[in-house]
Amino acid sequence: MASTLREEEQAAVLRVIHSIPRGKVAAYGQVAELAGLPGRARWVGRLLSQLPAGSTVPWFRVINASGRLSFAPGSIDYQRQRQHLEREGVVFDGETIRLKLFRWNP
DNA sequence: GTGGAGGCATTAA
DNA sequence: ATTAATGCCTCCA
């Protein structure tokens, strides 16, 4: 068995993110919890930040708990994430997403 | 190899 | 808007 505990956790997180449907979003903390890692929202963020460029992981569907992107508005990363989301139907109210409508509830 | 300090794509109060 | 609580990582001494 070559897999470390850490790799298992990483796989669990990525699996959860992959299951977020188009047009929906989930918070870092929500993803962590669904992956069986309660309280590790920050760790999820760190994981995504280290994701390789060519990754197929829909990282852009993960936002913070207040319904906003965790990038500085106007930054390249912010615009990229926002465009991805709007393209699949997510509507922004200013800089905030209406979680009532777009939050993923499994 | 160990330990402390600082930095985050976090969250809740 | 601030702050405290959290988990993990990187950088030195």
Short mmCIF file of N, CA and C (backbone and C1' of nucleotides) in Angstrom, two decimals:
data_model
loop_
_atom_site.label_atom_id
_atom_site.label_comp_id
_atom_site.label_asym_id
_atom_site.label_seq_id
_atom_site.Cartn_x
_atom_site.Cartn_y
_atom_site.Cartn_z
N MET A 1 0.82 -1.20 0.00
CA MET A 1 0.00 0.00 0.00
C MET A 1 0.85 1.25 0.00
N ALA A 2 0.85 1.93 -1.07
CA ALA A 2 1.71 3.11 -1.17
C ALA A 2 1.01 4.39 -0.73
N SER A 3 -0.31 4.31 -0.61
CA SER A 3 -1.03 5.55 -0.34
C SER A 3 -0.94 6.00 1.11
N THR A 4 -0.71 7.28 1.30
CA THR A 4 -0.64 7.85 2.64
C THR A 4 -2.04 8.31 3.02
N LEU A 5 -2.21 8.57 4.28
CA LEU A 5 -3.51 9.03 4.76
C LEU A 5 -3.87 10.33 4.04
N ARG A 6 -2.87 11.14 3.85
CA ARG A 6 -3.06 12.44 3.22
C ARG A 6 -3.60 12.30 1.80
N GLU A 7 -3.10 11.31 1.09
CA GLU A 7 -3.57 11.10 -0.29
C GLU A 7 -5.02 10.66 -0.31
N GLU A 8 -5.39 9.87 0.67
CA GLU A 8 -6.77 9.41 0.79
C GLU A 8 -7.68 10.62 1.00
N GLU A 9 -7.26 11.50 1.89
CA GLU A 9 -8.07 12.68 2.20
C GLU A 9 -8.19 13.58 0.98
N GLN A 10 -7.10 13.72 0.28
CA GLN A 10 -7.10 14.54 -0.92
C GLN A 10 -8.07 13.96 -1.95
N ALA A 11 -8.02 12.64 -2.12
CA ALA A 11 -8.90 11.99 -3.08
C ALA A 11 -10.36 12.21 -2.69
N ALA A 12 -10.64 12.12 -1.40
CA ALA A 12 -12.02 12.30 -0.92
C ALA A 12 -12.50 13.71 -1.25
N VAL A 13 -11.67 14.69 -1.01
CA VAL A 13 -12.04 16.08 -1.29
C VAL A 13 -12.29 16.29 -2.78
N LEU A 14 -11.40 15.77 -3.61
CA LEU A 14 -11.56 15.96 -5.05
C LEU A 14 -12.82 15.25 -5.54
N ARG A 15 -13.12 14.11 -4.94
CA ARG A 15 -14.32 13.36 -5.33
C ARG A 15 -15.56 14.20 -5.04
N VAL A 16 -15.59 14.82 -3.89
CA VAL A 16 -16.73 15.66 -3.51
C VAL A 16 -16.86 16.83 -4.49
N ILE A 17 -15.75 17.48 -4.78
CA ILE A 17 -15.80 18.63 -5.69
C ILE A 17 -16.30 18.23 -7.07
N HIS A 18 -15.88 17.05 -7.50
CA HIS A 18 -16.34 16.57 -8.80
C HIS A 18 -17.84 16.32 -8.83
N SER A 19 -18.42 16.09 -7.68
CA SER A 19 -19.85 15.78 -7.65
C SER A 19 -20.72 17.02 -7.51
N ILE A 20 -20.11 18.18 -7.44
CA ILE A 20 -20.91 19.42 -7.42
C ILE A 20 -21.46 19.62 -8.83
N PRO A 21 -22.80 19.70 -8.95
CA PRO A 21 -23.41 19.84 -10.27
C PRO A 21 -23.14 21.20 -10.91
N ARG A 22 -23.22 21.23 -12.23
CA ARG A 22 -23.07 22.49 -12.97
C ARG A 22 -24.09 23.50 -12.46
N GLY A 23 -23.70 24.74 -12.35
CA GLY A 23 -24.63 25.78 -11.93
C GLY A 23 -24.85 25.85 -10.44
N LYS A 24 -24.08 25.05 -9.69
CA LYS A 24 -24.19 25.10 -8.23
C LYS A 24 -22.82 25.36 -7.62
N VAL A 25 -22.81 25.83 -6.39
CA VAL A 25 -21.54 26.09 -5.71
C VAL A 25 -21.56 25.49 -4.31
N ALA A 26 -20.39 25.26 -3.76
CA ALA A 26 -20.29 24.73 -2.39
C ALA A 26 -19.18 25.49 -1.67
N ALA A 27 -19.32 25.61 -0.36
CA ALA A 27 -18.31 26.33 0.42
C ALA A 27 -17.16 25.39 0.78
N TYR A 28 -16.01 25.97 1.06
CA TYR A 28 -14.84 25.17 1.45
C TYR A 28 -15.20 24.26 2.63
N GLY A 29 -15.84 24.84 3.61
CA GLY A 29 -16.20 24.07 4.79
C GLY A 29 -17.19 22.96 4.47
N GLN A 30 -18.09 23.23 3.55
CA GLN A 30 -19.08 22.24 3.15
C GLN A 30 -18.38 21.07 2.46
N VAL A 31 -17.46 21.39 1.58
CA VAL A 31 -16.71 20.35 0.88
C VAL A 31 -15.94 19.49 1.87
N ALA A 32 -15.28 20.16 2.81
CA ALA A 32 -14.49 19.43 3.80
C ALA A 32 -15.39 18.48 4.59
N GLU A 33 -16.53 18.97 4.98
CA GLU A 33 -17.44 18.16 5.78
C GLU A 33 -17.95 16.95 5.00
N LEU A 34 -18.35 17.18 3.76
CA LEU A 34 -18.86 16.09 2.93
C LEU A 34 -17.77 15.05 2.66
N ALA A 35 -16.53 15.51 2.71
CA ALA A 35 -15.42 14.59 2.45
C ALA A 35 -15.02 13.85 3.73
N GLY A 36 -15.76 14.13 4.80
CA GLY A 36 -15.46 13.46 6.06
C GLY A 36 -14.32 14.12 6.82
N LEU A 37 -14.08 15.41 6.54
CA LEU A 37 -13.00 16.13 7.20
C LEU A 37 -13.51 17.42 7.83
N PRO A 38 -14.38 17.30 8.81
CA PRO A 38 -14.97 18.50 9.42
C PRO A 38 -13.91 19.44 10.00
N GLY A 39 -14.12 20.71 9.80
CA GLY A 39 -13.19 21.70 10.36
C GLY A 39 -11.96 21.97 9.55
N ARG A 40 -11.87 21.38 8.37
CA ARG A 40 -10.65 21.57 7.60
C ARG A 40 -10.86 22.37 6.32
N ALA A 41 -11.75 23.34 6.37
CA ALA A 41 -12.05 24.18 5.22
C ALA A 41 -10.77 24.79 4.66
N ARG A 42 -9.95 25.27 5.57
CA ARG A 42 -8.74 25.95 5.15
C ARG A 42 -7.79 25.02 4.42
N TRP A 43 -7.83 23.79 4.83
CA TRP A 43 -6.98 22.80 4.20
C TRP A 43 -7.45 22.56 2.76
N VAL A 44 -8.76 22.57 2.56
CA VAL A 44 -9.32 22.41 1.22
C VAL A 44 -8.84 23.55 0.32
N GLY A 45 -8.86 24.74 0.85
CA GLY A 45 -8.41 25.90 0.08
C GLY A 45 -6.95 25.74 -0.32
N ARG A 46 -6.16 25.27 0.61
CA ARG A 46 -4.73 25.08 0.33
C ARG A 46 -4.54 24.03 -0.76
N LEU A 47 -5.35 22.99 -0.67
CA LEU A 47 -5.28 21.92 -1.66
C LEU A 47 -5.57 22.47 -3.05
N LEU A 48 -6.62 23.22 -3.18
CA LEU A 48 -6.99 23.77 -4.49
C LEU A 48 -5.93 24.73 -5.00
N SER A 49 -5.33 25.46 -4.10
CA SER A 49 -4.32 26.43 -4.53
C SER A 49 -3.11 25.72 -5.12
N GLN A 50 -2.95 24.46 -4.77
CA GLN A 50 -1.80 23.71 -5.27
C GLN A 50 -2.16 22.80 -6.42
N LEU A 51 -3.37 22.92 -6.91
CA LEU A 51 -3.83 22.09 -8.02
C LEU A 51 -3.04 22.38 -9.29
N PRO A 52 -2.63 21.34 -10.02
CA PRO A 52 -1.91 21.54 -11.28
C PRO A 52 -2.80 22.25 -12.31
N ALA A 53 -2.18 23.00 -13.20
CA ALA A 53 -2.91 23.82 -14.17
C ALA A 53 -3.87 23.02 -15.05
N GLY A 54 -3.46 21.88 -15.53
CA GLY A 54 -4.30 21.13 -16.45
C GLY A 54 -5.40 20.32 -15.78
N SER A 55 -5.56 20.49 -14.51
CA SER A 55 -6.53 19.68 -13.75
C SER A 55 -7.96 19.81 -14.25
N THR A 56 -8.70 18.71 -14.17
CA THR A 56 -10.10 18.71 -14.62
C THR A 56 -11.03 19.01 -13.44
N VAL A 57 -10.46 19.24 -12.28
CA VAL A 57 -11.27 19.51 -11.10
C VAL A 57 -11.99 20.86 -11.20
N PRO A 58 -13.30 20.85 -11.03
CA PRO A 58 -14.07 22.10 -11.09
C PRO A 58 -13.88 22.95 -9.85
N TRP A 59 -12.65 23.37 -9.62
CA TRP A 59 -12.28 24.18 -8.45
C TRP A 59 -13.11 25.45 -8.32
N PHE A 60 -13.56 25.97 -9.47
CA PHE A 60 -14.28 27.25 -9.46
C PHE A 60 -15.65 27.15 -8.80
N ARG A 61 -16.15 25.92 -8.59
CA ARG A 61 -17.47 25.79 -7.95
C ARG A 61 -17.35 25.80 -6.43
N VAL A 62 -16.12 26.02 -5.94
CA VAL A 62 -15.91 26.09 -4.48
C VAL A 62 -15.66 27.55 -4.11
N ILE A 63 -16.53 28.08 -3.25
CA ILE A 63 -16.43 29.48 -2.84
C ILE A 63 -16.46 29.55 -1.32
N ASN A 64 -16.34 30.74 -0.75
CA ASN A 64 -16.34 30.81 0.71
C ASN A 64 -17.76 30.84 1.28
N ALA A 65 -17.84 30.67 2.57
CA ALA A 65 -19.13 30.49 3.24
C ALA A 65 -20.07 31.67 3.12
N SER A 66 -19.55 32.85 2.83
CA SER A 66 -20.42 34.02 2.74
C SER A 66 -20.95 34.23 1.32
N GLY A 67 -20.67 33.30 0.42
CA GLY A 67 -21.21 33.41 -0.93
C GLY A 67 -20.37 34.27 -1.84
N ARG A 68 -19.13 34.50 -1.47
CA ARG A 68 -18.26 35.31 -2.32
C ARG A 68 -17.01 34.54 -2.69
N LEU A 69 -16.33 34.97 -3.73
CA LEU A 69 -15.10 34.29 -4.14
C LEU A 69 -13.99 34.71 -3.19
N SER A 70 -13.07 33.79 -2.98
CA SER A 70 -11.99 34.10 -2.04
C SER A 70 -10.79 34.75 -2.71
N PHE A 71 -11.04 35.41 -3.84
CA PHE A 71 -9.97 36.14 -4.52
C PHE A 71 -10.31 37.62 -4.46
N ALA A 72 -9.33 38.45 -4.60
CA ALA A 72 -9.58 39.89 -4.60
C ALA A 72 -10.35 40.23 -5.88
N PRO A 73 -11.49 40.93 -5.73
CA PRO A 73 -12.27 41.33 -6.90
C PRO A 73 -11.38 42.10 -7.88
N GLY A 74 -11.45 41.74 -9.16
CA GLY A 74 -10.61 42.43 -10.13
C GLY A 74 -9.35 41.66 -10.48
N SER A 75 -8.95 40.76 -9.61
CA SER A 75 -7.75 39.97 -9.91
C SER A 75 -8.05 39.00 -11.04
N ILE A 76 -7.00 38.56 -11.70
CA ILE A 76 -7.17 37.62 -12.80
C ILE A 76 -7.89 36.36 -12.34
N ASP A 77 -7.47 35.85 -11.21
CA ASP A 77 -8.09 34.63 -10.68
C ASP A 77 -9.56 34.83 -10.40
N TYR A 78 -9.88 36.00 -9.83
CA TYR A 78 -11.28 36.32 -9.53
C TYR A 78 -12.11 36.29 -10.82
N GLN A 79 -11.62 36.99 -11.83
CA GLN A 79 -12.37 37.08 -13.08
C GLN A 79 -12.53 35.73 -13.75
N ARG A 80 -11.48 34.94 -13.66
CA ARG A 80 -11.53 33.62 -14.27
C ARG A 80 -12.59 32.76 -13.60
N GLN A 81 -12.57 32.74 -12.29
CA GLN A 81 -13.54 31.93 -11.56
C GLN A 81 -14.96 32.42 -11.82
N ARG A 82 -15.12 33.74 -11.78
CA ARG A 82 -16.45 34.31 -11.98
C ARG A 82 -17.00 34.00 -13.37
N GLN A 83 -16.14 34.08 -14.35
CA GLN A 83 -16.60 33.80 -15.72
C GLN A 83 -17.06 32.35 -15.86
N HIS A 84 -16.29 31.44 -15.30
CA HIS A 84 -16.66 30.02 -15.31
C HIS A 84 -18.06 29.86 -14.74
N LEU A 85 -18.29 30.46 -13.58
CA LEU A 85 -19.57 30.31 -12.88
C LEU A 85 -20.72 30.94 -13.65
N GLU A 86 -20.51 32.14 -14.12
CA GLU A 86 -21.60 32.82 -14.84
C GLU A 86 -21.94 32.07 -16.11
N ARG A 87 -20.93 31.46 -16.71
CA ARG A 87 -21.16 30.71 -17.94
C ARG A 87 -22.06 29.50 -17.72
N GLU A 88 -22.07 28.99 -16.49
CA GLU A 88 -22.98 27.87 -16.26
C GLU A 88 -24.23 28.30 -15.51
N GLY A 89 -24.49 29.60 -15.52
CA GLY A 89 -25.77 30.07 -15.01
C GLY A 89 -25.80 30.66 -13.63
N VAL A 90 -24.68 30.69 -12.94
CA VAL A 90 -24.66 31.26 -11.60
C VAL A 90 -24.73 32.79 -11.70
N VAL A 91 -25.66 33.39 -10.99
CA VAL A 91 -25.85 34.84 -11.06
C VAL A 91 -25.25 35.53 -9.85
N PHE A 92 -24.51 36.59 -10.09
CA PHE A 92 -23.91 37.37 -9.01
C PHE A 92 -24.75 38.59 -8.71
N ASP A 93 -24.88 38.88 -7.44
CA ASP A 93 -25.53 40.11 -7.02
C ASP A 93 -24.40 40.98 -6.50
N GLY A 94 -23.83 41.81 -7.37
CA GLY A 94 -22.63 42.54 -6.98
C GLY A 94 -21.49 41.55 -6.96
N GLU A 95 -20.90 41.37 -5.80
CA GLU A 95 -19.80 40.40 -5.69
C GLU A 95 -20.25 39.15 -4.97
N THR A 96 -21.54 39.09 -4.68
CA THR A 96 -22.05 37.97 -3.89
C THR A 96 -23.00 37.07 -4.68
N ILE A 97 -22.91 35.78 -4.43
CA ILE A 97 -23.79 34.81 -5.05
C ILE A 97 -24.96 34.55 -4.10
N ARG A 98 -26.15 34.47 -4.66
CA ARG A 98 -27.33 34.16 -3.82
C ARG A 98 -27.29 32.69 -3.45
N LEU A 99 -26.82 32.42 -2.26
CA LEU A 99 -26.69 31.02 -1.85
C LEU A 99 -28.05 30.32 -1.80
N LYS A 100 -29.08 31.07 -1.54
CA LYS A 100 -30.43 30.48 -1.49
C LYS A 100 -30.72 29.75 -2.80
N LEU A 101 -30.23 30.32 -3.88
CA LEU A 101 -30.53 29.75 -5.20
C LEU A 101 -29.47 28.81 -5.73
N PHE A 102 -28.21 29.11 -5.43
CA PHE A 102 -27.13 28.37 -6.09
C PHE A 102 -26.30 27.46 -5.20
N ARG A 103 -26.59 27.46 -3.90
CA ARG A 103 -25.83 26.57 -3.03
C ARG A 103 -26.22 25.13 -3.31
N TRP A 104 -25.23 24.27 -3.39
CA TRP A 104 -25.49 22.85 -3.65
C TRP A 104 -25.92 22.18 -2.36
N ASN A 105 -27.13 21.60 -2.39
CA ASN A 105 -27.55 20.86 -1.21
C ASN A 105 -27.80 19.40 -1.57
N PRO A 106 -26.83 18.53 -1.28
CA PRO A 106 -26.89 17.13 -1.62
C PRO A 106 -27.92 16.40 -0.77
P DG B 1 14.82 12.96 9.70
"O5'" DG B 1 15.77 13.70 10.85
"C5'" DG B 1 15.89 13.00 12.04
"C4'" DG B 1 15.64 13.90 13.23
"C3'" DG B 1 14.18 14.34 13.36
"O3'" DG B 1 13.86 14.40 14.75
"C1'" DG B 1 15.54 16.25 13.16
P DT B 2 12.57 14.37 15.41
"O5'" DT B 2 12.47 15.83 16.05
"C5'" DT B 2 13.65 16.58 16.29
"C4'" DT B 2 13.29 17.81 17.12
"C3'" DT B 2 11.81 18.12 17.26
"O3'" DT B 2 11.58 18.69 18.53
"C1'" DT B 2 12.85 19.83 15.99
P DG B 3 10.13 19.27 18.93
"O5'" DG B 3 10.37 20.83 18.63
"C5'" DG B 3 11.40 21.53 19.31
"C4'" DG B 3 11.16 23.02 19.15
"C3'" DG B 3 9.69 23.40 19.29
"O3'" DG B 3 9.58 24.66 19.94
"C1'" DG B 3 10.43 23.92 17.11
P DG B 4 8.16 25.30 20.26
"O5'" DG B 4 8.30 26.74 19.60
"C5'" DG B 4 9.54 27.45 19.71
"C4'" DG B 4 9.52 28.61 18.74
"C3'" DG B 4 8.18 29.35 18.71
"O3'" DG B 4 8.41 30.74 18.58
"C1'" DG B 4 8.66 28.51 16.56
P DA B 5 7.18 31.79 18.68
"O5'" DA B 5 7.23 32.44 17.22
"C5'" DA B 5 8.50 32.68 16.59
"C4'" DA B 5 8.24 33.27 15.22
"C3'" DA B 5 6.95 34.07 15.13
"O3'" DA B 5 7.14 35.18 14.26
"C1'" DA B 5 6.83 32.23 13.67
P DG B 6 5.98 36.26 14.07
"O5'" DG B 6 5.53 35.99 12.56
"C5'" DG B 6 6.52 35.78 11.58
"C4'" DG B 6 5.88 35.47 10.24
"C3'" DG B 6 4.57 36.20 10.00
"O3'" DG B 6 4.54 36.59 8.62
"C1'" DG B 6 4.20 33.87 9.87
P DG B 7 3.27 37.38 8.05
"O5'" DG B 7 2.65 36.31 7.04
"C5'" DG B 7 3.52 35.68 6.10
"C4'" DG B 7 2.73 34.72 5.23
"C3'" DG B 7 1.35 35.27 4.84
"O3'" DG B 7 1.05 34.84 3.52
"C1'" DG B 7 1.07 33.26 6.03
P DC B 8 0.22 35.86 2.59
"O5'" DC B 8 -0.87 34.82 1.97
"C5'" DC B 8 -2.05 34.58 2.67
"C4'" DC B 8 -2.59 33.22 2.29
"C3'" DC B 8 -4.11 33.20 2.24
"O3'" DC B 8 -4.61 32.71 1.02
"C1'" DC B 8 -3.29 31.59 3.82
P DA B 9 -4.21 32.78 -0.36
"O5'" DA B 9 -5.56 32.33 -1.08
"C5'" DA B 9 -6.72 33.12 -0.91
"C4'" DA B 9 -7.91 32.21 -0.78
"C3'" DA B 9 -7.70 31.02 0.11
"O3'" DA B 9 -8.86 30.78 0.86
"C1'" DA B 9 -8.29 30.30 -2.06
P DT B 10 -8.90 31.17 2.42
"O5'" DT B 10 -10.36 30.59 2.84
"C5'" DT B 10 -10.59 29.20 2.73
"C4'" DT B 10 -11.43 28.72 3.89
"C3'" DT B 10 -12.83 29.34 3.93
"O3'" DT B 10 -13.76 28.30 4.25
"C1'" DT B 10 -11.70 29.70 5.99
P DT B 11 -15.35 28.70 4.20
"O5'" DT B 11 -15.66 28.94 5.74
"C5'" DT B 11 -15.10 28.06 6.68
"C4'" DT B 11 -15.61 28.33 8.08
"C3'" DT B 11 -16.99 28.98 8.20
"O3'" DT B 11 -17.69 28.30 9.23
"C1'" DT B 11 -15.38 30.28 9.37
P DA B 12 -19.28 28.61 9.46
"O5'" DA B 12 -19.32 29.36 10.88
"C5'" DA B 12 -18.45 28.91 11.85
"C4'" DA B 12 -18.51 29.76 13.09
"C3'" DA B 12 -19.83 30.44 13.40
"O3'" DA B 12 -20.07 30.32 14.80
"C1'" DA B 12 -18.12 32.07 13.14
P DA B 13 -21.36 31.12 15.47
"O5'" DA B 13 -20.72 32.35 16.24
"C5'" DA B 13 -19.56 32.15 17.06
"C4'" DA B 13 -19.14 33.47 17.67
"C3'" DA B 13 -20.31 34.34 18.11
"O3'" DA B 13 -19.95 35.09 19.27
"C1'" DA B 13 -19.08 35.50 16.50
P DA C 1 -15.47 46.38 5.33
"O5'" DA C 1 -15.57 46.62 6.91
"C5'" DA C 1 -15.36 47.88 7.45
"C4'" DA C 1 -14.88 47.74 8.87
"C3'" DA C 1 -13.56 46.98 8.94
"O3'" DA C 1 -12.78 47.50 9.99
"C1'" DA C 1 -15.26 45.77 10.08
P DT C 2 -11.27 47.27 10.03
"O5'" DT C 2 -11.15 46.54 11.44
"C5'" DT C 2 -12.29 45.85 11.93
"C4'" DT C 2 -12.03 45.34 13.32
"C3'" DT C 2 -10.71 44.61 13.48
"O3'" DT C 2 -10.29 44.69 14.85
"C1'" DT C 2 -12.49 43.06 13.58
P DT C 3 -9.00 43.79 15.30
"O5'" DT C 3 -9.71 42.45 15.77
"C5'" DT C 3 -10.73 42.50 16.75
"C4'" DT C 3 -10.95 41.12 17.33
"C3'" DT C 3 -9.66 40.32 17.52
"O3'" DT C 3 -9.75 39.57 18.72
"C1'" DT C 3 -11.10 39.17 16.05
P DA C 4 -8.48 38.75 19.20
"O5'" DA C 4 -9.12 37.29 19.31
"C5'" DA C 4 -10.45 37.16 19.79
"C4'" DA C 4 -10.92 35.74 19.58
"C3'" DA C 4 -9.83 34.70 19.86
"O3'" DA C 4 -10.41 33.58 20.49
"C1'" DA C 4 -10.51 34.55 17.59
P DA C 5 -9.45 32.40 20.95
"O5'" DA C 5 -9.84 31.28 19.86
"C5'" DA C 5 -11.19 31.02 19.59
"C4'" DA C 5 -11.32 29.94 18.53
"C3'" DA C 5 -10.26 28.84 18.66
"O3'" DA C 5 -10.87 27.59 18.38
"C1'" DA C 5 -10.15 29.79 16.51
P DT C 6 -10.02 26.28 18.66
"O5'" DT C 6 -9.78 25.66 17.20
"C5'" DT C 6 -9.77 26.55 16.09
"C4'" DT C 6 -9.76 25.73 14.81
"C3'" DT C 6 -8.60 24.73 14.79
"O3'" DT C 6 -8.99 23.51 14.19
"C1'" DT C 6 -8.31 26.39 13.08
P DG C 7 -7.97 22.28 14.36
"O5'" DG C 7 -7.28 22.15 12.93
"C5'" DG C 7 -8.08 21.94 11.78
"C4'" DG C 7 -7.21 21.94 10.54
"C3'" DG C 7 -5.94 21.10 10.69
"O3'" DG C 7 -5.76 20.34 9.50
"C1'" DG C 7 -5.36 23.30 10.11
P DC C 8 -4.53 19.32 9.42
"O5'" DC C 8 -3.52 20.06 8.44
"C5'" DC C 8 -4.00 20.54 7.20
"C4'" DC C 8 -2.93 21.34 6.47
"C3'" DC C 8 -1.54 20.72 6.55
"O3'" DC C 8 -0.96 20.78 5.27
"C1'" DC C 8 -1.46 22.95 7.26
P DC C 9 0.46 20.11 4.95
"O5'" DC C 9 1.28 21.34 4.37
"C5'" DC C 9 0.55 22.40 3.74
"C4'" DC C 9 1.50 23.51 3.36
"C3'" DC C 9 2.95 23.07 3.27
"O3'" DC C 9 3.61 23.71 2.20
"C1'" DC C 9 2.71 24.73 4.95
P DT C 10 5.13 23.23 1.83
"O5'" DT C 10 5.95 24.57 2.09
"C5'" DT C 10 5.34 25.83 1.79
"C4'" DT C 10 6.25 26.96 2.25
"C3'" DT C 10 7.72 26.63 2.12
"O3'" DT C 10 8.42 27.80 1.71
"C1'" DT C 10 7.21 27.07 4.38
P DC C 11 9.99 27.67 1.28
"O5'" DC C 11 10.65 28.50 2.46
"C5'" DC C 11 9.86 29.51 3.09
"C4'" DC C 11 10.61 30.19 4.22
"C3'" DC C 11 12.12 29.99 4.18
"O3'" DC C 11 12.73 31.17 4.67
"C1'" DC C 11 11.26 29.07 6.17
P DC C 12 14.31 31.38 4.49
"O5'" DC C 12 14.83 30.30 5.50
"C5'" DC C 12 15.98 30.56 6.23
"C4'" DC C 12 15.65 30.97 7.67
"C3'" DC C 12 16.85 30.69 8.57
"O3'" DC C 12 17.04 31.72 9.52
"C1'" DC C 12 14.98 29.43 9.31
P DA C 13 18.58 31.96 9.99
"O5'" DA C 13 18.54 31.33 11.45
"C5'" DA C 13 17.69 31.89 12.45
"C4'" DA C 13 17.71 31.00 13.69
"C3'" DA C 13 19.13 30.60 14.08
"O3'" DA C 13 19.18 30.43 15.50
"C1'" DA C 13 17.90 28.67 13.56
#
